[in-house]
Short mmCIF file of C-alpha atoms and ligand atoms in Angstrom, two decimals:
data_model
loop_
_atom_site.label_atom_id
_atom_site.label_comp_id
_atom_site.label_asym_id
_atom_site.label_seq_id
_atom_site.Cartn_x
_atom_site.Cartn_y
_atom_site.Cartn_z
CA MET L 1 0.00 0.00 0.00
CA LEU L 2 1.22 3.52 -0.79
CA HIS L 3 1.70 6.26 1.79
CA VAL L 4 0.98 9.98 1.46
CA ASP L 5 4.69 10.67 0.89
CA ASP L 6 4.73 8.30 -2.10
CA LEU L 7 2.12 10.30 -4.03
CA PRO L 8 3.18 12.41 -7.03
CA ARG L 9 3.60 16.02 -5.96
CA ILE L 10 2.26 19.10 -7.64
CA ALA L 11 4.06 22.45 -7.75
CA ASP L 12 4.61 24.56 -4.64
CA ARG L 13 3.33 28.11 -4.93
CA GLY L 14 4.71 29.93 -1.90
CA LEU L 15 3.43 30.32 1.65
CA LEU L 16 0.11 28.59 1.08
CA GLY L 17 1.84 25.74 -0.73
CA SER L 18 0.22 24.30 -3.82
CA PHE L 19 -3.05 26.03 -2.93
CA GLY L 20 -1.78 29.38 -4.15
CA ARG L 21 -2.66 32.92 -3.16
CA THR L 22 -4.47 34.09 -6.28
CA THR L 23 -7.26 32.69 -8.42
CA ALA L 24 -4.81 32.10 -11.27
CA GLU L 25 -2.57 30.06 -8.95
CA ARG L 26 -5.48 28.05 -7.63
CA LEU L 27 -6.67 27.33 -11.17
CA ALA L 28 -3.12 26.33 -12.17
CA MET L 29 -3.10 23.91 -9.24
CA GLN L 30 -6.35 22.37 -10.44
CA ARG L 31 -5.08 22.18 -14.01
CA GLU L 32 -2.21 20.05 -12.72
CA VAL L 33 -4.72 17.79 -11.02
CA ALA L 34 -6.74 17.57 -14.26
CA ASN L 35 -3.63 16.50 -16.16
CA ALA L 36 -2.49 13.90 -13.60
CA ASP L 37 -2.43 10.19 -14.46
CA ALA L 38 -2.30 8.94 -10.88
CA PRO L 39 -5.61 8.65 -8.94
CA LEU L 40 -4.29 10.87 -6.13
CA VAL L 41 -1.71 13.66 -6.10
CA ARG L 42 -0.18 15.46 -3.19
CA GLY L 43 -0.01 19.18 -2.54
CA ARG L 44 0.44 21.27 0.60
CA ILE L 45 -1.39 23.97 2.57
CA LEU L 46 1.04 25.71 4.93
CA HIS L 47 2.68 22.73 6.71
CA LEU L 48 -0.15 20.26 6.03
CA PRO L 49 -0.23 17.66 3.26
CA LEU L 50 -3.18 18.17 0.90
CA ILE L 51 -4.53 15.13 -0.98
CA LEU L 52 -6.15 15.87 -4.34
CA PRO L 53 -8.17 13.10 -6.00
CA ALA L 54 -7.39 13.35 -9.71
CA THR L 55 -9.53 10.76 -11.48
CA PRO L 56 -13.34 10.47 -11.58
CA ASP L 57 -13.07 7.15 -9.71
CA ALA L 58 -11.06 8.73 -6.90
CA CYS L 59 -13.61 11.58 -6.54
CA HIS L 60 -16.46 9.10 -6.54
CA GLU L 61 -14.77 7.18 -3.72
CA VAL L 62 -14.42 10.30 -1.56
CA LEU L 63 -17.86 11.72 -2.18
CA VAL L 64 -19.94 8.56 -2.48
CA THR L 65 -18.40 5.17 -1.67
CA GLN L 66 -16.40 6.25 1.37
CA ALA L 67 -18.41 9.35 2.24
CA ARG L 68 -18.95 8.13 5.82
CA SER L 69 -15.22 8.34 6.53
CA PHE L 70 -15.13 12.08 5.73
CA GLU L 71 -16.36 15.30 7.27
CA LYS L 72 -16.42 18.68 5.60
CA SER L 73 -13.22 20.56 6.31
CA PRO L 74 -13.73 22.43 9.62
CA GLY L 75 -12.35 25.70 8.18
CA LEU L 76 -15.55 26.29 6.26
CA ARG L 77 -17.64 25.49 9.32
CA VAL L 78 -15.75 28.03 11.42
CA LEU L 79 -16.02 30.79 8.80
CA LEU L 80 -19.71 30.16 8.28
CA HIS L 81 -20.40 29.64 12.00
CA ASP L 82 -22.07 33.00 12.71
CA LEU L 83 -23.93 33.13 9.41
CA ALA L 84 -25.12 29.60 8.69
CA GLY L 85 -24.73 28.10 12.20
CA GLN L 86 -25.78 24.46 12.21
CA GLY L 87 -27.59 24.65 8.88
CA LEU L 88 -27.49 21.86 6.32
CA PHE L 89 -24.35 23.09 4.58
CA THR L 90 -22.21 23.18 7.71
CA SER L 91 -23.68 20.58 10.09
CA GLU L 92 -22.31 17.06 10.47
CA GLY L 93 -23.23 13.67 11.89
CA GLU L 94 -26.63 12.91 13.37
CA LEU L 95 -27.90 16.50 13.20
CA TRP L 96 -27.07 16.71 9.48
CA ARG L 97 -28.70 13.30 8.78
CA ARG L 98 -31.89 14.27 10.57
CA GLN L 99 -32.09 17.66 8.88
CA ARG L 100 -31.38 16.27 5.40
CA LYS L 101 -34.15 13.68 5.89
CA LEU L 102 -36.57 16.36 7.08
CA MET L 103 -35.76 18.72 4.21
CA ALA L 104 -35.37 16.29 1.29
CA PRO L 105 -39.14 16.11 0.53
CA ILE L 106 -39.26 19.94 0.22
CA PHE L 107 -36.69 19.88 -2.60
CA THR L 108 -38.04 17.24 -4.98
CA PRO L 109 -38.85 18.43 -8.54
CA ALA L 110 -42.57 17.92 -7.85
CA ALA L 111 -42.52 19.95 -4.61
CA LEU L 112 -40.55 22.76 -6.27
CA SER L 113 -42.58 22.98 -9.47
CA ARG L 114 -44.88 25.64 -8.01
CA PHE L 115 -41.93 28.09 -7.97
CA ALA L 116 -41.48 28.03 -11.78
CA GLU L 117 -43.96 30.84 -12.36
CA ALA L 118 -42.39 33.06 -9.69
CA MET L 119 -38.97 32.49 -11.23
CA GLN L 120 -40.25 33.64 -14.60
CA GLN L 121 -42.12 36.62 -13.13
CA THR L 122 -39.01 37.76 -11.27
CA ALA L 123 -36.99 37.64 -14.50
CA GLU L 124 -39.80 39.48 -16.34
CA ARG L 125 -39.79 42.24 -13.73
CA ALA L 126 -36.01 42.55 -14.09
CA ALA L 127 -36.47 42.85 -17.87
CA ASP L 128 -39.19 45.50 -17.32
CA ARG L 129 -36.58 47.64 -15.59
CA MET L 130 -34.21 47.43 -18.58
CA SER L 131 -34.41 49.59 -21.67
CA PRO L 132 -32.61 49.50 -25.03
CA GLY L 133 -29.29 51.35 -25.00
CA GLN L 134 -28.84 50.92 -21.25
CA SER L 135 -25.49 49.69 -19.89
CA ILE L 136 -25.88 46.95 -17.31
CA ASP L 137 -23.77 44.41 -15.51
CA LEU L 138 -25.35 41.02 -16.15
CA ALA L 139 -23.61 39.54 -13.08
CA HIS L 140 -25.30 42.18 -10.91
CA GLU L 141 -28.68 41.68 -12.62
CA THR L 142 -28.57 37.90 -12.22
CA THR L 143 -27.61 38.29 -8.54
CA ARG L 144 -30.63 40.52 -7.98
CA ILE L 145 -32.88 38.09 -9.79
CA ALA L 146 -31.54 35.00 -7.98
CA MET L 147 -31.77 36.76 -4.61
CA THR L 148 -35.37 37.74 -5.29
CA VAL L 149 -36.21 34.23 -6.49
CA VAL L 150 -34.84 32.55 -3.38
CA GLY L 151 -36.30 35.24 -1.09
CA ASN L 152 -39.66 34.68 -2.73
CA ALA L 153 -39.39 30.91 -2.42
CA LEU L 154 -38.41 31.21 1.26
CA PHE L 155 -40.72 33.95 2.50
CA GLY L 156 -43.36 34.40 -0.21
CA THR L 157 -42.48 38.09 -0.65
CA ASP L 158 -41.78 39.70 -4.01
CA THR L 159 -39.67 42.62 -2.98
CA PHE L 160 -36.70 40.70 -1.79
CA ASP L 161 -33.36 41.81 -3.19
CA GLU L 162 -30.27 43.56 -1.95
CA ALA L 163 -32.27 46.77 -1.65
CA ASP L 164 -34.00 45.08 1.26
CA ALA L 165 -32.20 45.38 4.62
CA LEU L 166 -31.98 41.62 5.07
CA GLY L 167 -30.65 41.10 1.54
CA ALA L 168 -28.04 43.83 2.08
CA ALA L 169 -27.00 42.40 5.46
CA LEU L 170 -26.61 38.88 4.07
CA THR L 171 -24.59 40.25 1.15
CA THR L 172 -22.24 42.02 3.60
CA ALA L 173 -21.85 38.88 5.70
CA LEU L 174 -21.18 36.73 2.64
CA GLY L 175 -18.62 39.27 1.46
CA TRP L 176 -16.84 38.92 4.78
CA VAL L 177 -16.78 35.09 4.48
CA ASN L 178 -15.45 35.48 0.92
CA GLY L 179 -12.58 37.61 2.15
CA ALA L 180 -11.72 35.22 4.98
CA LEU L 181 -11.87 32.02 2.90
CA THR L 182 -8.44 32.37 1.36
CA SER L 183 -6.78 33.76 4.47
CA PRO L 184 -3.86 31.60 5.72
CA THR L 185 -4.87 32.27 9.36
CA ILE L 186 -7.65 29.70 9.12
CA VAL L 187 -5.15 26.79 9.21
CA PRO L 188 -3.59 27.70 12.62
CA HIS L 189 -7.11 28.51 13.83
CA ILE L 190 -8.25 24.94 13.08
CA PHE L 191 -5.06 23.61 14.65
CA VAL L 192 -5.93 25.34 17.95
CA LEU L 193 -9.53 24.13 17.71
CA ASP L 194 -8.42 20.51 17.26
CA LEU L 195 -5.75 20.76 19.93
CA THR L 196 -8.12 22.15 22.59
CA ARG L 197 -10.67 19.44 21.71
CA LYS L 198 -8.04 16.71 22.05
CA LEU L 199 -6.65 18.11 25.31
CA ALA L 200 -10.14 18.59 26.76
CA ASP L 201 -10.99 14.94 26.01
CA HIS L 202 -8.04 13.82 28.14
CA SER L 203 -8.26 16.34 30.99
CA PRO L 204 -9.97 16.22 34.40
CA GLY L 205 -13.16 18.25 35.16
CA PRO L 206 -12.11 21.88 35.79
CA VAL L 207 -9.31 21.83 33.18
CA ARG L 208 -11.68 20.25 30.67
CA ARG L 209 -14.29 22.95 31.28
CA ALA L 210 -11.67 25.70 30.82
CA LEU L 211 -10.43 24.10 27.61
CA GLU L 212 -13.97 23.70 26.33
CA ARG L 213 -14.57 27.42 26.94
CA ILE L 214 -11.45 28.23 24.93
CA ARG L 215 -12.55 25.82 22.22
CA GLY L 216 -15.95 27.54 22.14
CA THR L 217 -14.35 30.84 21.17
CA PHE L 218 -12.56 29.09 18.31
CA GLU L 219 -15.79 27.64 16.90
CA SER L 220 -16.43 31.07 15.35
CA PRO L 221 -14.10 33.22 13.32
CA ILE L 222 -11.79 35.53 15.30
CA LEU L 223 -12.69 39.08 14.35
CA VAL L 224 -9.80 41.49 14.09
CA PRO L 225 -11.02 44.95 15.25
CA GLY L 226 -11.64 47.24 12.28
CA SER L 227 -14.30 48.47 9.89
CA ARG L 228 -14.88 45.08 8.22
CA SER L 229 -15.56 43.35 11.52
CA LYS L 230 -17.82 46.23 12.57
CA ALA L 231 -19.76 45.95 9.32
CA LEU L 232 -20.06 42.19 9.83
CA ARG L 233 -21.40 42.61 13.38
CA ALA L 234 -23.93 45.21 12.25
CA ALA L 235 -25.02 42.98 9.36
CA MET L 236 -25.40 39.95 11.62
CA ALA L 237 -27.57 41.98 14.03
CA VAL L 238 -29.93 42.77 11.14
CA VAL L 239 -29.98 39.12 10.04
CA GLU L 240 -30.84 37.89 13.57
CA THR L 241 -33.61 40.43 14.13
CA ARG L 242 -35.27 40.09 10.73
CA ILE L 243 -35.16 36.30 10.50
CA HIS L 244 -36.55 35.90 14.03
CA GLU L 245 -39.32 38.37 13.21
CA LEU L 246 -40.19 36.45 10.05
CA ILE L 247 -40.31 33.14 11.94
CA ALA L 248 -42.34 34.59 14.84
CA GLU L 249 -44.85 36.24 12.44
CA ARG L 250 -45.27 33.01 10.58
CA ARG L 251 -45.83 31.03 13.76
CA ARG L 252 -48.46 33.60 14.87
CA ASP L 253 -50.51 34.22 11.77
CA GLY L 254 -51.97 30.71 11.36
CA VAL L 255 -52.63 31.25 7.62
CA GLU L 256 -51.51 28.53 5.20
CA HIS L 257 -48.49 29.63 3.19
CA HIS L 258 -46.77 27.69 0.45
CA ASP L 259 -43.26 29.02 0.83
CA LEU L 260 -40.18 27.16 2.05
CA LEU L 261 -40.32 28.84 5.48
CA SER L 262 -43.73 27.30 6.15
CA ARG L 263 -42.56 23.95 4.88
CA LEU L 264 -39.55 24.09 7.18
CA LEU L 265 -41.77 24.99 10.13
CA HIS L 266 -44.20 22.16 9.34
CA ALA L 267 -41.60 19.51 8.46
CA ARG L 268 -41.88 16.52 10.79
CA ASP L 269 -39.56 13.59 11.27
CA ALA L 270 -41.39 10.51 9.92
CA ASP L 271 -39.99 8.28 12.71
CA GLU L 272 -39.90 10.59 15.70
CA GLY L 273 -42.48 13.18 14.64
CA GLY L 274 -40.23 16.02 15.90
CA ALA L 275 -40.22 19.52 14.39
CA MET L 276 -37.28 21.91 14.08
CA THR L 277 -36.60 24.46 16.80
CA ASP L 278 -36.72 28.16 15.83
CA ALA L 279 -32.92 28.30 16.08
CA GLN L 280 -32.60 25.42 13.61
CA VAL L 281 -35.13 26.99 11.23
CA ARG L 282 -33.13 30.23 11.41
CA ASP L 283 -29.92 28.40 10.46
CA GLU L 284 -31.62 26.57 7.58
CA VAL L 285 -33.27 29.73 6.25
CA VAL L 286 -29.99 31.65 6.18
CA THR L 287 -28.17 28.65 4.66
CA LEU L 288 -30.74 28.29 1.88
CA PHE L 289 -30.73 32.01 1.22
CA VAL L 290 -26.95 32.18 0.91
CA ALA L 291 -26.39 28.82 -0.87
CA GLY L 292 -29.36 29.43 -3.10
CA HIS L 293 -28.59 32.68 -4.88
CA GLU L 294 -24.89 33.40 -5.37
CA THR L 295 -24.30 30.05 -7.12
CA THR L 296 -27.17 30.28 -9.60
CA ALA L 297 -26.51 33.96 -10.29
CA THR L 298 -22.87 33.24 -11.08
CA SER L 299 -23.71 30.44 -13.51
CA LEU L 300 -26.26 32.62 -15.25
CA ALA L 301 -23.70 35.40 -15.68
CA TRP L 302 -21.27 32.92 -17.26
CA CYS L 303 -24.05 31.69 -19.59
CA PHE L 304 -24.49 35.20 -21.01
CA TYR L 305 -20.74 35.52 -21.52
CA LEU L 306 -20.48 32.14 -23.24
CA LEU L 307 -23.48 32.80 -25.47
CA SER L 308 -22.05 36.13 -26.55
CA ARG L 309 -18.86 34.31 -27.63
CA HIS L 310 -20.91 31.69 -29.51
CA PRO L 311 -23.55 33.55 -31.51
CA GLU L 312 -24.59 30.43 -33.43
CA VAL L 313 -25.59 28.70 -30.17
CA ARG L 314 -27.19 31.93 -28.92
CA ALA L 315 -29.41 32.07 -32.02
CA ARG L 316 -30.67 28.54 -31.31
CA VAL L 317 -31.27 29.31 -27.63
CA VAL L 318 -33.22 32.45 -28.54
CA ALA L 319 -35.32 30.42 -31.01
CA GLU L 320 -36.09 27.94 -28.22
CA ALA L 321 -37.10 30.81 -25.90
CA ASP L 322 -39.33 32.35 -28.61
CA ALA L 323 -41.05 29.02 -29.14
CA LEU L 324 -42.31 29.18 -25.53
CA GLY L 325 -44.75 31.96 -26.57
CA ASP L 326 -45.70 34.89 -24.33
CA GLY L 327 -47.63 33.02 -21.68
CA PRO L 328 -46.49 32.29 -18.14
CA ILE L 329 -44.32 29.26 -17.46
CA THR L 330 -46.58 27.57 -14.96
CA ARG L 331 -44.82 24.25 -15.08
CA PHE L 332 -41.18 23.72 -15.91
CA ASP L 333 -40.89 21.37 -18.86
CA PRO L 334 -37.20 20.55 -19.44
CA GLU L 335 -38.02 19.21 -22.93
CA ARG L 336 -39.13 22.65 -24.13
CA LEU L 337 -35.92 24.22 -22.83
CA ALA L 338 -33.61 21.33 -23.74
CA LEU L 339 -30.86 23.36 -25.42
CA THR L 340 -31.07 26.16 -22.83
CA THR L 341 -30.66 23.53 -20.12
CA ARG L 342 -27.62 22.07 -21.92
CA VAL L 343 -26.09 25.56 -22.13
CA PHE L 344 -26.63 26.03 -18.40
CA ARG L 345 -25.03 22.65 -17.68
CA GLU L 346 -22.07 23.40 -19.94
CA ALA L 347 -21.56 26.75 -18.14
CA LEU L 348 -21.58 24.80 -14.85
CA ARG L 349 -18.90 22.51 -16.30
CA LEU L 350 -16.57 25.26 -17.50
CA TYR L 351 -17.14 27.51 -14.48
CA PRO L 352 -18.38 25.38 -11.56
CA PRO L 353 -19.51 28.02 -8.99
CA VAL L 354 -18.37 25.79 -6.12
CA MET L 355 -15.12 24.58 -7.61
CA MET L 356 -13.63 22.66 -4.68
CA PHE L 357 -15.15 20.56 -1.92
CA PRO L 358 -12.79 20.46 1.08
CA ARG L 359 -13.00 17.28 3.18
CA ARG L 360 -11.13 15.76 6.10
CA THR L 361 -10.84 12.06 7.01
CA LEU L 362 -12.56 11.10 10.26
CA GLU L 363 -10.47 7.95 10.67
CA PRO L 364 -7.52 6.21 9.01
CA ILE L 365 -8.66 4.93 5.61
CA GLU L 366 -7.37 3.41 2.41
CA LEU L 367 -8.14 5.57 -0.59
CA CYS L 368 -7.23 4.28 -4.07
CA GLY L 369 -4.49 2.09 -2.63
CA THR L 370 -3.01 4.82 -0.39
CA ALA L 371 -3.12 4.83 3.42
CA LEU L 372 -4.47 8.15 4.71
CA PRO L 373 -4.24 8.93 8.44
CA ALA L 374 -7.17 10.43 10.36
CA ARG L 375 -7.58 14.20 9.82
CA SER L 376 -6.02 14.14 6.33
CA LEU L 377 -7.18 17.05 4.18
CA VAL L 378 -8.71 15.83 0.93
CA PHE L 379 -9.97 18.47 -1.51
CA VAL L 380 -12.15 17.29 -4.40
CA SER L 381 -11.98 19.68 -7.32
CA ALA L 382 -15.00 19.85 -9.62
CA TRP L 383 -13.03 22.25 -11.81
CA ALA L 384 -10.24 19.69 -12.34
CA GLN L 385 -12.72 16.92 -13.18
CA HIS L 386 -14.45 19.15 -15.68
CA ARG L 387 -11.19 19.85 -17.51
CA ARG L 388 -9.88 16.30 -17.89
CA ALA L 389 -8.98 15.70 -21.53
CA ASP L 390 -9.53 11.95 -21.23
CA VAL L 391 -13.18 12.53 -20.26
CA TRP L 392 -14.10 15.73 -22.13
CA ARG L 393 -12.71 16.03 -25.64
CA ASP L 394 -11.11 19.47 -26.05
CA PRO L 395 -12.13 20.34 -22.48
CA ASP L 396 -11.76 24.13 -22.66
CA ARG L 397 -14.17 24.41 -25.60
CA PHE L 398 -17.79 25.44 -25.03
CA ASP L 399 -20.03 22.69 -26.41
CA PRO L 400 -23.51 22.25 -24.90
CA ASP L 401 -24.03 19.06 -26.92
CA ARG L 402 -21.80 17.26 -24.47
CA PHE L 403 -25.02 17.03 -22.48
CA LEU L 404 -27.09 15.26 -25.12
CA PRO L 405 -28.46 12.20 -23.29
CA GLU L 406 -26.56 9.65 -25.41
CA VAL L 407 -23.23 11.49 -24.94
CA GLU L 408 -23.80 11.88 -21.23
CA ALA L 409 -24.59 8.21 -20.68
CA ALA L 410 -21.04 7.28 -21.77
CA ARG L 411 -19.30 9.39 -19.11
CA PRO L 412 -17.86 7.86 -15.93
CA LYS L 413 -19.31 8.52 -12.49
CA GLY L 414 -17.50 11.30 -10.66
CA SER L 415 -16.62 13.22 -13.84
CA TYR L 416 -19.35 15.92 -13.68
CA LEU L 417 -19.66 17.45 -10.22
CA PRO L 418 -21.13 20.95 -10.23
CA PHE L 419 -23.54 19.90 -7.47
CA SER L 420 -21.09 17.46 -5.84
CA ALA L 421 -22.25 13.84 -5.37
CA GLY L 422 -23.12 11.34 -2.66
CA PRO L 423 -24.98 12.11 0.55
CA ARG L 424 -23.87 15.79 0.66
CA PHE L 425 -24.79 16.66 -2.91
CA CYS L 426 -26.60 19.95 -3.38
CA ILE L 427 -30.15 19.78 -2.04
CA GLY L 428 -31.07 22.78 -4.22
CA MET L 429 -29.99 21.14 -7.50
CA HIS L 430 -33.50 20.82 -8.93
CA PHE L 431 -34.29 24.38 -7.85
CA ALA L 432 -31.21 25.67 -9.69
CA MET L 433 -31.77 23.49 -12.74
CA MET L 434 -35.26 24.95 -13.04
CA GLU L 435 -34.32 28.53 -12.29
CA GLY L 436 -31.29 28.75 -14.61
CA PRO L 437 -33.04 27.85 -17.89
CA ILE L 438 -36.24 29.78 -17.00
CA VAL L 439 -34.36 33.01 -16.22
CA LEU L 440 -32.12 32.67 -19.27
CA ALA L 441 -35.06 32.06 -21.64
CA THR L 442 -37.15 34.86 -20.11
CA LEU L 443 -34.40 37.49 -20.51
CA LEU L 444 -33.31 36.33 -23.99
CA ARG L 445 -36.93 36.40 -25.17
CA ARG L 446 -37.08 40.10 -24.33
CA PHE L 447 -33.64 41.52 -25.21
CA HIS L 448 -30.36 41.02 -26.94
CA PHE L 449 -27.40 41.66 -24.62
CA GLU L 450 -24.42 43.07 -26.44
CA LEU L 451 -21.07 42.32 -24.80
CA ASP L 452 -17.72 43.77 -25.72
CA ASP L 453 -16.30 40.67 -27.39
CA SER L 454 -12.77 42.03 -27.41
CA ARG L 455 -12.75 41.69 -23.61
CA GLU L 456 -12.01 38.25 -22.27
CA ILE L 457 -13.54 37.67 -18.85
CA VAL L 458 -11.50 35.68 -16.36
CA GLU L 459 -12.44 33.89 -13.20
CA ASP L 460 -12.35 35.30 -9.71
CA ASP L 461 -12.74 32.70 -6.99
CA PHE L 462 -14.31 33.87 -3.85
CA ALA L 463 -16.99 31.70 -2.27
CA THR L 464 -18.05 31.08 -5.88
CA LEU L 465 -16.18 31.23 -9.17
CA ARG L 466 -17.35 34.62 -10.38
CA PRO L 467 -16.57 36.50 -13.58
CA ARG L 468 -13.98 39.11 -12.56
CA GLY L 469 -15.29 42.63 -13.11
CA GLY L 470 -18.79 41.30 -13.80
CA VAL L 471 -20.32 40.87 -17.27
CA PRO L 472 -20.88 44.38 -18.66
CA ALA L 473 -23.40 44.54 -21.52
CA ILE L 474 -25.57 46.97 -23.46
CA VAL L 475 -29.25 46.15 -23.68
CA ARG L 476 -30.50 46.02 -27.30
CA ALA L 477 -34.04 45.71 -28.57
CA ARG L 478 -34.75 42.47 -30.41
C1 HEM H 501 -26.15 26.50 -9.84
C2 HEM H 501 -26.48 26.55 -8.59
C3 HEM H 501 -25.87 25.75 -7.48
C4 HEM H 501 -24.66 25.11 -7.42
C5 HEM H 501 -23.59 25.04 -8.48
C6 HEM H 501 -24.57 24.48 -6.12
C7 HEM H 501 -23.51 23.71 -5.68
C8 HEM H 501 -23.47 23.03 -4.49
C9 HEM H 501 -22.43 22.11 -4.10
C10 HEM H 501 -21.21 21.76 -4.94
C11 HEM H 501 -22.72 21.65 -2.86
C12 HEM H 501 -21.92 20.63 -2.05
C13 HEM H 501 -20.68 21.23 -1.46
C14 HEM H 501 -19.84 20.19 -0.79
O1 HEM H 501 -20.14 18.99 -0.88
O2 HEM H 501 -18.85 20.57 -0.14
C15 HEM H 501 -23.96 22.27 -2.46
C16 HEM H 501 -24.60 22.03 -1.26
C17 HEM H 501 -25.75 22.68 -0.88
N1 HEM H 501 -26.52 23.52 -1.64
FE1 HEM H 501 -26.17 24.05 -3.56
N2 HEM H 501 -25.71 24.77 -5.41
C18 HEM H 501 -26.53 25.52 -6.21
C19 HEM H 501 -27.79 26.00 -5.89
C20 HEM H 501 -28.41 25.80 -4.69
C21 HEM H 501 -29.73 26.27 -4.37
C22 HEM H 501 -30.66 26.99 -5.35
C23 HEM H 501 -29.96 25.94 -3.06
C24 HEM H 501 -31.19 26.19 -2.19
C25 HEM H 501 -32.28 26.77 -2.57
C26 HEM H 501 -28.78 25.26 -2.57
C27 HEM H 501 -28.61 24.78 -1.29
C28 HEM H 501 -27.58 23.95 -0.89
C29 HEM H 501 -27.49 23.35 0.44
C30 HEM H 501 -28.45 23.56 1.60
C31 HEM H 501 -26.34 22.54 0.44
C32 HEM H 501 -25.83 21.65 1.57
C33 HEM H 501 -26.41 20.25 1.38
C34 HEM H 501 -25.93 19.23 2.40
O3 HEM H 501 -24.77 19.25 2.80
O4 HEM H 501 -26.75 18.37 2.74
N3 HEM H 501 -27.87 25.20 -3.58
N4 HEM H 501 -24.39 23.09 -3.47
#
């Protein structure tokens, strides 16, 4: 059996190791993973070895077959602690299992179908605000639309975007998490967290309690005094007040609502019959709000960029949108938006909004013939899988027909991962796969968006893989 030290190494890129400090460095790291022949390669973050599964099989093992031997990397949990608390994205173990079971029925295609019309109406309202000749940033527009869509789905209100205090506060908090994600201080932070946990487990009563108190402070991010921390605290105060008001109002009013908040409040465990506490509902609401808009908005922005670079595909997508007629989309029919859906999926391949899934082993395991000790960092890269030349012919080329059913059927498991895979795959996948094509078709039916084709747009990886500098466009009448 191989050991971590036997694995092929990828390039070192300074203090943070192979991880890199900039988006370009992180993409270069993933390109190396995409080009690797071995199932696993080895990098480094600060002093820690970083295992990078390179082949689809290796990713499938981590995410699906051996999923029980992994937890999400604790760094993410710490950074999202104040915002998403113990919500579905960050929780682990029994709590996560219970919550996933409670929430799964809310996110089936059938349960979500009633949101199709609201998705279209939100995009129509955004188009109503546009006029020919106007300069817009499509990344900003799609963020507004996606925020309104998820706000509407959660709370049943139409006016929800970043102009709303809650939307603005969540945007500020997410911006803070973005900034902290690539900070090297998170590694020593996790080291202290683990160390205090380990010491507490082996210490007598009073020492244990003291260590647990210290550990408690390290469960959340350490805020360095300054304007960013002040802005974060102010934003979090707004989030707490507004979300608790929304939950309390809903509990009081007794009227039947059909939004996700009501469904969360009424969800019952089939075996134990238990409902969620208000604190848990708060964490889930914030999680869904954050996870549910930035990702979809980013993919939509990339779609517009890709379509502008490929006018022949754009013409076919516009024809598909026109064929829908003027009426409301009351039920999402993927057949009628087949090409638009393939474009959305191809954008998710080239620019996966969540490009890496950081994991840590819970116990010693064997992965693809290599012995990994407990607490090994294993980062699955969707980006690398999506750029493998042995899976995707000419992988950097935009080609929506890669997602024709017969082509797709021939691809190995673990090769297409925009929504991850296994037990922790994205619960909002059907929501996003409905929203993306509906919003794209609705906007393209109304306007032509003219981009400056001499300007290449590059990636910027914060929490999601955004187009750097947005997607500036001029609105043209059709
Ligand atoms: C194009 C849009 C989207 C993309 C690319 C995306 C991607 C992902 C990925 C990759 C994960 C797993 C991360 C990991 O395993 O480390 C995830 C999890 C999650 N996503 Fe999404 N997502 C999208 C839209 C949504 C939407 C619309 C919602 C909710 C309305 C949502 C809610 C969640 C939640 C709650 C989780 C955690 C699930 C769990 O751990 O059980 N996402 N998403």
